[in-house]
Amino acid sequence: MHLSAVALALVLAGSKVSAHTTMFSVQVDGADQGDGRNVYIRSPPNNNPVKDLASPDLAYNVNGGTAVSSFVKATAGATLTFEWFHNTRGDDIIDANHKGPIITYIAPFITGNGAAPIWTKIAEDGFDGATKLWAIDKLRSNGGKVSFVLPASIAPGQYLVRQELIALHEADAIFTANPARGAQFYPSCVQVEVAGSGSVVPGENFNFNTGYTYADPGIAFNIYAAFTSYAIPGPKVFDGAAAPAVSSRAVVGLTTPPAVLTTLSTVTRTAEFSLATGPGPVVAHTTRTARPTLHIRAAK
Ligand SMILES: [Cu+2]
């Protein structure tokens, strides 16, 4: 799409007229937790997307590295509903030309910006070949609300739940080749305090800055060409099970803990880390070779 003079003027007039989106609130098993912006949501200053896959903002948006004061309280196994909006709650949510998936990740709570291998995918919705509807289409028709289940097996504690919309309307171009275009990421991060009797700390250890690439078929995607399916980026959805036991430790000489461990406030003191040489998180749509997996486990 070329920017006409009128469109350019509108863009320059500011985000008020842009067609973007941001998160308003959370429901826990249908109970509205109220306006969460800068309360339990690490809200960005505006509803603009992130497009640079090298940016730490890819984890949970501009300002996401600043913790907020509250946590949504939920029991493992609860249904969480995240509500998005465009400019005003309940409006058009996001422009109708924004097509793409909605993906939800979880990580142990940290106060930093989340640009680290700490994430596990817990829900995803892409393109339905039967109905021809994208997850974002369904979000719009559902008043900006999208629901998912907090895995029943996860251990009590404080977490970050990151949900992102990926808008593909300019994703036929690669951002690094044309910074005016490229896939648009709308990540938002909610602080959640989980109760229950689970014991699993999800351990996919996904890192957005290295796990998402411009070559990813779910990120470089032309919605204007004919297609019948769409490969959602990132690892497989977490199956609820604990990470497999590590059979051989310290196979790779690692004398210094990775930097991420020093930022994981909840696990730093007794973090146990080890390297497995088996395959990393399985990625459905690529043929990645085996790579080390970092297992981070909070010792009680
Ligand atoms: Cu937009």
GROMACS .gro file of C-alpha atoms and ligand atoms in nm:
model
  301
    1MET     CA    1   0.000   0.000   0.000
    2HIS     CA    2   0.131   0.341  -0.091
    3LEU     CA    3   0.073   0.629   0.142
    4SER     CA    4  -0.130   0.894  -0.028
    5ALA     CA    5  -0.084   1.256   0.079
    6VAL     CA    6  -0.407   1.232   0.274
    7ALA     CA    7  -0.307   0.911   0.444
    8LEU     CA    8   0.032   1.054   0.528
    9ALA     CA    9  -0.131   1.360   0.682
   10LEU     CA   10  -0.348   1.133   0.893
   11VAL     CA   11  -0.045   0.936   1.007
   12LEU     CA   12   0.133   1.256   1.098
   13ALA     CA   13  -0.170   1.371   1.293
   14GLY     CA   14  -0.080   1.111   1.551
   15SER     CA   15  -0.182   0.777   1.690
   16LYS     CA   16  -0.538   0.886   1.751
   17VAL     CA   17  -0.622   0.814   1.391
   18SER     CA   18  -0.403   0.510   1.351
   19ALA     CA   19  -0.571   0.176   1.327
   20HIS     CA   20  -0.370   0.002   1.594
   21THR     CA   21  -0.468  -0.165   1.920
   22THR     CA   22  -0.375  -0.212   2.284
   23MET     CA   23  -0.502  -0.404   2.589
   24PHE     CA   24  -0.762  -0.273   2.832
   25SER     CA   25  -0.845  -0.537   3.088
   26VAL     CA   26  -0.856  -0.899   3.197
   27GLN     CA   27  -1.137  -1.128   3.306
   28VAL     CA   28  -1.076  -1.429   3.529
   29ASP     CA   29  -1.340  -1.698   3.471
   30GLY     CA   30  -1.564  -1.420   3.342
   31ALA     CA   31  -1.503  -1.178   3.632
   32ASP     CA   32  -1.383  -0.842   3.503
   33GLN     CA   33  -1.073  -0.723   3.688
   34GLY     CA   34  -1.127  -0.360   3.586
   35ASP     CA   35  -0.917  -0.120   3.382
   36GLY     CA   36  -0.575  -0.280   3.396
   37ARG     CA   37  -0.374  -0.019   3.213
   38ASN     CA   38  -0.061   0.062   3.413
   39VAL     CA   39  -0.221  -0.123   3.705
   40TYR     CA   40  -0.164  -0.489   3.622
   41ILE     CA   41  -0.089  -0.443   3.252
   42ARG     CA   42   0.254  -0.307   3.164
   43SER     CA   43   0.090  -0.070   2.918
   44PRO     CA   44   0.280   0.093   2.632
   45PRO     CA   45   0.249   0.471   2.589
   46ASN     CA   46   0.039   0.429   2.275
   47ASN     CA   47  -0.115   0.163   2.054
   48ASN     CA   48   0.164   0.146   1.798
   49PRO     CA   49   0.315  -0.186   1.687
   50VAL     CA   50   0.668  -0.318   1.725
   51LYS     CA   51   0.828  -0.429   1.397
   52ASP     CA   52   1.199  -0.463   1.475
   53LEU     CA   53   1.267  -0.824   1.574
   54ALA     CA   54   1.595  -0.717   1.738
   55SER     CA   55   1.424  -0.471   1.970
   56PRO     CA   56   1.381  -0.561   2.336
   57ASP     CA   57   1.036  -0.405   2.299
   58LEU     CA   58   0.935  -0.717   2.105
   59ALA     CA   59   0.897  -0.902   2.435
   60TYR     CA   60   0.621  -0.688   2.575
   61ASN     CA   61   0.622  -0.353   2.409
   62VAL     CA   62   0.755  -0.009   2.491
   63ASN     CA   63   0.765   0.046   2.870
   64GLY     CA   64   0.714  -0.327   2.926
   65GLY     CA   65   1.032  -0.342   3.129
   66THR     CA   66   0.872  -0.131   3.398
   67ALA     CA   67   0.681  -0.342   3.650
   68VAL     CA   68   0.339  -0.224   3.764
   69SER     CA   69   0.190  -0.237   4.111
   70SER     CA   70  -0.073  -0.510   4.088
   71PHE     CA   71  -0.124  -0.868   3.981
   72VAL     CA   72  -0.429  -1.038   3.840
   73LYS     CA   73  -0.502  -1.326   4.078
   74ALA     CA   74  -0.604  -1.651   3.916
   75THR     CA   75  -0.597  -2.020   3.994
   76ALA     CA   76  -0.413  -2.254   3.760
   77GLY     CA   77  -0.669  -2.394   3.518
   78ALA     CA   78  -0.875  -2.072   3.514
   79THR     CA   79  -0.994  -1.917   3.190
   80LEU     CA   80  -0.843  -1.576   3.131
   81THR     CA   81  -0.996  -1.331   2.887
   82PHE     CA   82  -0.785  -1.044   2.759
   83GLU     CA   83  -0.971  -0.744   2.618
   84TRP     CA   84  -0.822  -0.520   2.348
   85PHE     CA   85  -0.938  -0.187   2.209
   86HIS     CA   86  -0.840   0.071   1.951
   87ASN     CA   87  -0.894   0.416   2.105
   88THR     CA   88  -1.193   0.368   2.333
   89ARG     CA   89  -1.306   0.050   2.506
   90GLY     CA   90  -1.557  -0.142   2.294
   91ASP     CA   91  -1.480   0.047   1.973
   92ASP     CA   92  -1.372  -0.113   1.644
   93ILE     CA   93  -1.085  -0.285   1.836
   94ILE     CA   94  -0.838  -0.280   1.544
   95ASP     CA   95  -0.867  -0.194   1.177
   96ALA     CA   96  -1.033  -0.466   0.973
   97ASN     CA   97  -0.738  -0.487   0.735
   98HIS     CA   98  -0.518  -0.612   1.020
   99LYS     CA   99  -0.521  -0.990   0.966
  100GLY     CA  100  -0.318  -1.235   1.166
  101PRO     CA  101  -0.272  -1.468   1.462
  102ILE     CA  102  -0.308  -1.415   1.837
  103ILE     CA  103  -0.049  -1.594   2.049
  104THR     CA  104  -0.015  -1.614   2.427
  105TYR     CA  105   0.301  -1.688   2.626
  106ILE     CA  106   0.391  -1.715   2.994
  107ALA     CA  107   0.716  -1.661   3.186
  108PRO     CA  108   0.818  -1.649   3.550
  109PHE     CA  109   0.782  -1.293   3.677
  110ILE     CA  110   1.074  -1.062   3.620
  111THR     CA  111   1.105  -0.689   3.655
  112GLY     CA  112   1.313  -0.644   3.340
  113ASN     CA  113   1.209  -0.611   2.977
  114GLY     CA  114   1.157  -0.980   2.900
  115ALA     CA  115   1.412  -0.988   2.618
  116ALA     CA  116   1.542  -1.323   2.741
  117PRO     CA  117   1.491  -1.699   2.690
  118ILE     CA  118   1.214  -1.730   2.948
  119TRP     CA  119   0.891  -1.773   2.748
  120THR     CA  120   0.657  -2.065   2.697
  121LYS     CA  121   0.365  -2.064   2.453
  122ILE     CA  122   0.034  -2.151   2.620
  123ALA     CA  123  -0.221  -2.065   2.350
  124GLU     CA  124  -0.237  -1.977   1.983
  125ASP     CA  125  -0.491  -1.912   1.711
  126GLY     CA  126  -0.398  -1.844   1.351
  127PHE     CA  127  -0.604  -1.891   1.036
  128ASP     CA  128  -0.904  -2.120   0.999
  129GLY     CA  129  -0.899  -2.261   0.646
  130ALA     CA  130  -1.265  -2.364   0.671
  131THR     CA  131  -1.412  -2.031   0.779
  132LYS     CA  132  -1.131  -1.821   0.628
  133LEU     CA  133  -1.122  -1.626   0.952
  134TRP     CA  134  -0.807  -1.505   1.123
  135ALA     CA  135  -0.775  -1.489   1.500
  136ILE     CA  136  -0.782  -1.110   1.475
  137ASP     CA  137  -1.110  -1.126   1.277
  138LYS     CA  138  -1.261  -1.323   1.565
  139LEU     CA  139  -1.120  -1.078   1.817
  140ARG     CA  140  -1.298  -0.794   1.637
  141SER     CA  141  -1.630  -0.975   1.618
  142ASN     CA  142  -1.597  -1.070   1.986
  143GLY     CA  143  -1.570  -0.715   2.117
  144GLY     CA  144  -1.192  -0.730   2.153
  145LYS     CA  145  -1.197  -1.029   2.386
  146VAL     CA  146  -0.989  -1.344   2.347
  147SER     CA  147  -0.986  -1.628   2.599
  148PHE     CA  148  -0.741  -1.902   2.688
  149VAL     CA  149  -0.685  -2.143   2.975
  150LEU     CA  150  -0.407  -2.097   3.225
  151PRO     CA  151  -0.246  -2.443   3.229
  152ALA     CA  152  -0.371  -2.640   3.528
  153SER     CA  153  -0.030  -2.789   3.602
  154ILE     CA  154   0.167  -2.470   3.656
  155ALA     CA  155   0.317  -2.400   3.994
  156PRO     CA  156   0.181  -2.122   4.216
  157GLY     CA  157   0.373  -1.798   4.193
  158GLN     CA  158   0.407  -1.473   4.004
  159TYR     CA  159   0.416  -1.480   3.626
  160LEU     CA  160   0.403  -1.258   3.322
  161VAL     CA  161   0.146  -1.349   3.060
  162ARG     CA  162   0.224  -1.197   2.723
  163GLN     CA  163  -0.036  -1.190   2.451
  164GLU     CA  164   0.040  -1.064   2.103
  165LEU     CA  165  -0.152  -0.990   1.790
  166ILE     CA  166   0.054  -1.010   1.473
  167ALA     CA  167  -0.094  -0.796   1.194
  168LEU     CA  168   0.016  -0.923   0.853
  169HIS     CA  169  -0.133  -0.659   0.621
  170GLU     CA  170   0.216  -0.531   0.535
  171ALA     CA  171   0.402  -0.856   0.605
  172ASP     CA  172   0.462  -0.928   0.238
  173ALA     CA  173   0.760  -0.694   0.291
  174ILE     CA  174   1.047  -0.750   0.532
  175PHE     CA  175   1.096  -0.472   0.786
  176THR     CA  176   1.473  -0.463   0.747
  177ALA     CA  177   1.435  -0.421   0.370
  178ASN     CA  178   1.154  -0.167   0.398
  179PRO     CA  179   1.110  -0.015   0.747
  180ALA     CA  180   0.783   0.144   0.636
  181ARG     CA  181   0.632  -0.202   0.609
  182GLY     CA  182   0.674  -0.547   0.764
  183ALA     CA  183   0.474  -0.757   1.010
  184GLN     CA  184   0.331  -0.557   1.300
  185PHE     CA  185   0.358  -0.704   1.649
  186TYR     CA  186   0.122  -0.590   1.922
  187PRO     CA  187   0.252  -0.752   2.240
  188SER     CA  188   0.107  -0.675   2.579
  189CYS     CA  189   0.211  -0.807   2.916
  190VAL     CA  190  -0.007  -0.884   3.218
  191GLN     CA  191   0.125  -0.954   3.568
  192VAL     CA  192  -0.053  -1.263   3.702
  193GLU     CA  193  -0.027  -1.426   4.043
  194VAL     CA  194  -0.117  -1.791   4.014
  195ALA     CA  195  -0.262  -1.999   4.297
  196GLY     CA  196  -0.332  -2.370   4.304
  197SER     CA  197  -0.155  -2.695   4.358
  198GLY     CA  198   0.039  -2.730   4.034
  199SER     CA  199   0.411  -2.789   4.030
  200VAL     CA  200   0.533  -2.723   3.677
  201VAL     CA  201   0.728  -2.415   3.575
  202PRO     CA  202   0.685  -2.402   3.195
  203GLY     CA  203   1.026  -2.447   3.040
  204GLU     CA  204   1.026  -2.381   2.667
  205ASN     CA  205   1.270  -2.094   2.726
  206PHE     CA  206   1.171  -1.918   2.407
  207ASN     CA  207   1.336  -1.585   2.324
  208PHE     CA  208   1.145  -1.359   2.085
  209ASN     CA  209   1.452  -1.173   1.964
  210THR     CA  210   1.616  -1.493   1.842
  211GLY     CA  211   1.315  -1.723   1.799
  212TYR     CA  212   1.124  -1.493   1.566
  213THR     CA  213   1.304  -1.422   1.239
  214TYR     CA  214   1.231  -1.235   0.919
  215ALA     CA  215   1.256  -1.567   0.734
  216ASP     CA  216   0.982  -1.721   0.948
  217PRO     CA  217   0.693  -1.815   0.716
  218GLY     CA  218   0.451  -1.689   0.980
  219ILE     CA  219   0.621  -1.349   0.987
  220ALA     CA  220   0.699  -1.302   0.617
  221PHE     CA  221   0.354  -1.380   0.481
  222ASN     CA  222   0.151  -1.239   0.194
  223ILE     CA  223  -0.218  -1.231   0.285
  224TYR     CA  224  -0.300  -1.093  -0.061
  225ALA     CA  225  -0.185  -1.407  -0.243
  226ALA     CA  226  -0.381  -1.731  -0.247
  227PHE     CA  227  -0.322  -1.950   0.058
  228THR     CA  228  -0.502  -2.224   0.246
  229SER     CA  229  -0.303  -2.242   0.567
  230TYR     CA  230  -0.080  -2.036   0.788
  231ALA     CA  231   0.207  -2.149   1.015
  232ILE     CA  232   0.191  -1.968   1.349
  233PRO     CA  233   0.539  -1.855   1.459
  234GLY     CA  234   0.711  -1.969   1.777
  235PRO     CA  235   0.737  -2.302   1.961
  236LYS     CA  236   0.465  -2.561   2.012
  237VAL     CA  237   0.193  -2.491   2.263
  238PHE     CA  238   0.301  -2.611   2.608
  239ASP     CA  239   0.150  -2.952   2.686
  240GLY     CA  240   0.135  -2.893   3.060
  241ALA     CA  241   0.408  -3.141   3.143
  242ALA     CA  242   0.730  -3.073   3.322
  243ALA     CA  243   1.037  -3.036   3.103
  244PRO     CA  244   1.196  -3.376   3.040
  245ALA     CA  245   1.463  -3.485   3.283
  246VAL     CA  246   1.811  -3.382   3.183
  247SER     CA  247   2.017  -3.692   3.120
  248SER     CA  248   2.358  -3.537   3.093
  249ARG     CA  249   2.460  -3.221   3.264
  250ALA     CA  250   2.719  -2.966   3.177
  251VAL     CA  251   2.792  -3.133   2.847
  252VAL     CA  252   2.882  -2.793   2.721
  253GLY     CA  253   3.128  -2.618   2.946
  254LEU     CA  254   2.936  -2.335   3.102
  255THR     CA  255   3.119  -2.164   3.381
  256THR     CA  256   2.910  -1.851   3.411
  257PRO     CA  257   2.533  -1.842   3.446
  258PRO     CA  258   2.366  -1.681   3.148
  259ALA     CA  259   2.280  -1.317   3.205
  260VAL     CA  260   1.914  -1.403   3.214
  261LEU     CA  261   1.955  -1.578   3.546
  262THR     CA  262   2.068  -1.260   3.711
  263THR     CA  263   1.745  -1.090   3.608
  264LEU     CA  264   1.507  -1.365   3.717
  265SER     CA  265   1.421  -1.227   4.054
  266THR     CA  266   1.208  -1.523   4.156
  267VAL     CA  267   1.460  -1.789   4.075
  268THR     CA  268   1.798  -1.626   4.101
  269ARG     CA  269   1.906  -1.750   4.438
  270THR     CA  270   1.866  -2.118   4.383
  271ALA     CA  271   1.829  -2.139   4.010
  272GLU     CA  272   1.949  -2.464   3.872
  273PHE     CA  273   2.051  -2.458   3.514
  274SER     CA  274   2.179  -2.724   3.290
  275LEU     CA  275   2.226  -2.785   2.924
  276ALA     CA  276   2.078  -3.069   2.732
  277THR     CA  277   2.201  -3.161   2.391
  278GLY     CA  278   1.864  -3.290   2.278
  279PRO     CA  279   1.635  -3.096   2.052
  280GLY     CA  280   1.505  -2.766   2.171
  281PRO     CA  281   1.141  -2.667   2.164
  282VAL     CA  282   0.994  -2.822   1.853
  283VAL     CA  283   0.894  -2.563   1.600
  284ALA     CA  284   0.619  -2.690   1.380
  285HIS     CA  285   0.699  -2.510   1.060
  286THR     CA  286   1.075  -2.509   1.034
  287THR     CA  287   1.346  -2.768   1.030
  288ARG     CA  288   1.570  -2.633   1.299
  289THR     CA  289   1.859  -2.844   1.404
  290ALA     CA  290   1.901  -2.959   1.759
  291ARG     CA  291   2.014  -2.690   1.992
  292PRO     CA  292   2.085  -2.661   2.362
  293THR     CA  293   1.789  -2.604   2.585
  294LEU     CA  294   1.830  -2.404   2.901
  295HIS     CA  295   1.617  -2.540   3.181
  296ILE     CA  296   1.543  -2.295   3.457
  297ARG     CA  297   1.377  -2.434   3.762
  298ALA     CA  298   1.288  -2.251   4.079
  299ALA     CA  299   1.394  -2.453   4.380
  300LYS     CA  300   1.166  -2.420   4.677
  301CU      CU  301  -0.244  -0.071   1.300
   0.00000   0.00000   0.00000
